[in-house]
Coordinates of C-alpha atoms in Angstrom, one line a residue:
F1 CA 38.2 94.7 -10.3
E2 CA 36.8 95.8 -13.8
Q3 CA 38.9 99.3 -13.6
G4 CA 42.0 96.7 -12.6
L5 CA 41.7 94.7 -15.5
R6 CA 41.3 98.2 -17.7
T7 CA 44.6 99.1 -16.8
L8 CA 46.2 95.9 -17.2
L9 CA 44.8 95.6 -20.6
R10 CA 46.7 99.1 -21.4
Q11 CA 49.9 97.6 -20.6
D12 CA 49.7 95.2 -23.6
P13 CA 50.2 91.8 -21.8
D14 CA 50.4 88.6 -23.6
V15 CA 49.2 86.5 -20.9
I16 CA 45.9 87.5 -18.7
M17 CA 44.8 85.7 -15.8
I18 CA 41.8 85.9 -14.2
G19 CA 40.7 84.7 -11.1
E20 CA 36.9 84.1 -12.0
I21 CA 34.3 85.3 -14.5
R22 CA 31.7 86.4 -11.9
D23 CA 29.6 89.5 -13.6
Q24 CA 29.4 90.8 -17.2
P25 CA 31.6 93.4 -17.2
T26 CA 34.4 91.2 -16.4
A27 CA 33.6 88.2 -19.2
R28 CA 33.4 91.5 -21.2
I29 CA 36.4 92.8 -21.2
A30 CA 38.2 89.1 -20.8
V31 CA 35.8 88.2 -24.4
Q32 CA 37.5 91.4 -25.8
A33 CA 40.9 90.4 -24.6
G34 CA 40.6 87.3 -26.3
L35 CA 39.4 88.7 -29.4
T36 CA 42.5 91.0 -29.5
G37 CA 44.7 88.7 -29.6
H38 CA 45.8 87.9 -25.6
L39 CA 45.3 85.2 -24.1
V40 CA 43.3 85.1 -21.3
I41 CA 42.7 82.0 -18.9
S42 CA 39.9 82.0 -15.8
T43 CA 37.3 80.4 -14.1
L44 CA 33.8 80.2 -14.8
H45 CA 31.4 77.8 -12.5
C46 CA 30.0 75.1 -14.8
G47 CA 29.3 71.6 -14.9
R48 CA 30.9 70.5 -17.9
A49 CA 33.4 72.0 -20.5
T50 CA 30.2 72.8 -23.2
G51 CA 28.1 74.9 -20.5
V52 CA 30.9 77.7 -20.8
F53 CA 29.6 78.6 -24.0
A54 CA 25.9 78.8 -22.7
R55 CA 27.4 80.6 -19.2
L56 CA 28.6 83.3 -20.7
I57 CA 25.7 83.9 -23.4
Q58 CA 23.6 84.3 -19.8
M59 CA 26.0 86.3 -18.6
G60 CA 25.0 88.8 -21.4
I61 CA 28.1 88.2 -23.9
E62 CA 26.5 88.2 -27.3
P63 CA 26.9 84.2 -28.9
Y64 CA 28.8 85.5 -31.8
L65 CA 31.4 87.2 -29.2
V66 CA 31.3 83.7 -27.4
A67 CA 32.5 81.6 -30.3
S68 CA 34.7 84.2 -31.5
S69 CA 36.9 84.2 -29.0
I70 CA 37.2 81.2 -27.0
R71 CA 40.3 78.4 -28.4
A72 CA 39.1 76.2 -25.6
A73 CA 37.2 75.0 -22.5
L74 CA 38.3 72.8 -19.6
A75 CA 36.3 71.4 -17.0
Q76 CA 38.0 69.9 -13.8
R77 CA 37.2 68.1 -10.8
L78 CA 39.4 66.8 -7.8
V79 CA 38.9 64.1 -6.2
R80 CA 40.7 62.1 -3.4
R81 CA 44.3 60.1 -5.0
L82 CA 44.5 56.5 -3.2
C83 CA 47.5 56.1 -0.9
P84 CA 50.2 54.3 -3.5
T85 CA 51.7 52.4 -0.6
C86 CA 48.6 50.3 0.6
R87 CA 45.6 50.4 -2.2
A88 CA 44.0 47.3 -2.9
Q89 CA 43.3 45.9 -6.4
R90 CA 39.8 44.8 -7.2
G91 CA 38.2 43.2 -10.3
E92 CA 40.6 42.2 -13.4
E93 CA 40.8 43.7 -16.5
A94 CA 37.9 43.1 -19.3
A95 CA 38.5 40.9 -22.1
A96 CA 40.4 42.6 -24.6
G97 CA 38.3 43.4 -27.9
S98 CA 34.8 42.7 -26.0
G99 CA 33.8 46.1 -26.6
N100 CA 32.7 46.5 -22.6
T101 CA 34.4 50.0 -21.8
A102 CA 33.6 49.8 -18.3
P103 CA 36.4 49.3 -15.6
R104 CA 36.5 45.9 -14.8
R105 CA 39.4 46.1 -12.6
W106 CA 39.5 48.7 -9.7
Y107 CA 41.4 49.5 -6.4
E108 CA 39.8 50.4 -3.1
P109 CA 41.1 52.8 0.0
V110 CA 42.9 50.2 2.5
G111 CA 44.8 52.5 5.2
C112 CA 48.6 52.6 6.4
A113 CA 50.7 54.9 8.5
D114 CA 51.8 56.5 5.0
C115 CA 48.1 57.6 4.8
D116 CA 47.2 58.0 8.6
G117 CA 45.1 55.7 8.0
L118 CA 42.7 57.5 5.0
G119 CA 43.7 55.2 2.7
Y120 CA 43.8 58.6 0.4
H121 CA 47.0 60.7 0.0
G122 CA 46.9 64.1 -2.0
R123 CA 44.4 64.3 -4.9
I124 CA 44.2 64.4 -8.7
G125 CA 42.3 66.2 -11.3
L126 CA 39.6 64.6 -13.7
F127 CA 39.6 66.3 -17.3
E128 CA 37.4 67.2 -19.9
L129 CA 38.4 69.8 -22.7
I130 CA 37.2 71.0 -25.8
E131 CA 38.6 72.5 -28.4
M132 CA 36.9 75.4 -30.4
D133 CA 36.5 74.2 -34.3
E134 CA 34.1 75.2 -37.0
K135 CA 31.4 73.3 -36.5
L136 CA 30.8 74.0 -32.2
R137 CA 31.4 77.8 -33.5
H138 CA 28.9 77.7 -36.0
M139 CA 26.4 75.4 -32.7
I140 CA 26.7 78.8 -30.3
L141 CA 25.8 81.1 -33.2
A142 CA 22.5 79.2 -33.1
Q143 CA 22.5 78.9 -29.5
A144 CA 22.2 75.2 -29.5
S145 CA 21.6 73.5 -26.1
E146 CA 24.0 72.3 -24.1
T147 CA 22.8 68.9 -24.5
E148 CA 23.5 69.3 -28.2
L149 CA 27.0 70.5 -27.7
Q150 CA 27.8 67.6 -25.4
Q151 CA 26.7 65.7 -27.8
Y152 CA 28.5 67.1 -31.4
A153 CA 31.4 66.6 -28.5
A154 CA 30.9 63.1 -28.1
E155 CA 30.8 62.8 -31.7
S156 CA 34.0 64.7 -32.6
G157 CA 36.2 62.5 -30.1
T158 CA 36.2 64.1 -27.0
R159 CA 36.9 62.9 -23.4
N160 CA 34.4 63.2 -20.9
L161 CA 34.4 63.9 -17.2
A162 CA 33.5 60.0 -17.1
D163 CA 36.3 58.7 -19.0
D164 CA 38.9 59.8 -17.8
A165 CA 37.5 59.2 -14.2
A166 CA 37.8 55.4 -15.8
D167 CA 40.6 55.5 -16.9
K168 CA 41.9 57.1 -13.8
V169 CA 39.9 54.2 -11.7
T170 CA 41.6 51.1 -13.7
A171 CA 45.0 52.6 -13.3
G172 CA 44.6 53.1 -9.8
W173 CA 44.8 56.5 -9.2
T174 CA 41.9 56.7 -7.3
S175 CA 38.4 55.0 -6.3
R176 CA 35.1 54.2 -7.8
E177 CA 33.3 56.2 -4.7
E178 CA 35.2 59.1 -5.4
V179 CA 34.5 59.7 -9.0
M180 CA 30.9 58.9 -8.2
G181 CA 30.0 61.7 -6.3
A182 CA 32.5 64.0 -8.5
I183 CA 30.8 63.6 -12.0
E184 CA 27.4 63.8 -13.1

């Protein structure tokens, strides 16, 4: 696999897609490709978007290389999508300006012929995206903890998995039970 990636880089592609970064040699090649101007899209197993940085450092990639080569990190969780034919609305919308961000309107699965009685049909993603900026770069160089990175992301307006989940529950895309099992 490592040799295949090296051969691919010699072809000077604009975009390189790596199924998963599982080991240090693959991580090193991906980071080097990113540093030389290639757009590298890959997956890493992490709990949150901010976990990407610590995971690469744990794999032996130097913090300055991590901070220099990553443009953004995206975390995703897949949850079952409520059947649009039979979903049932519960609760009501929070009063405007109440300061309460918890969804007060939600939907539950019912089950019908369209979804084979399951109440769900297909899946939908919950997403958390953090984009690299100077402060985040300095925090990575200083080897800030994942908790500190998450706190900075929240302070800088990054929407986390829970925010996206709350929006999708309120909009009726998925149920509260589904998101509870998907986010920490």
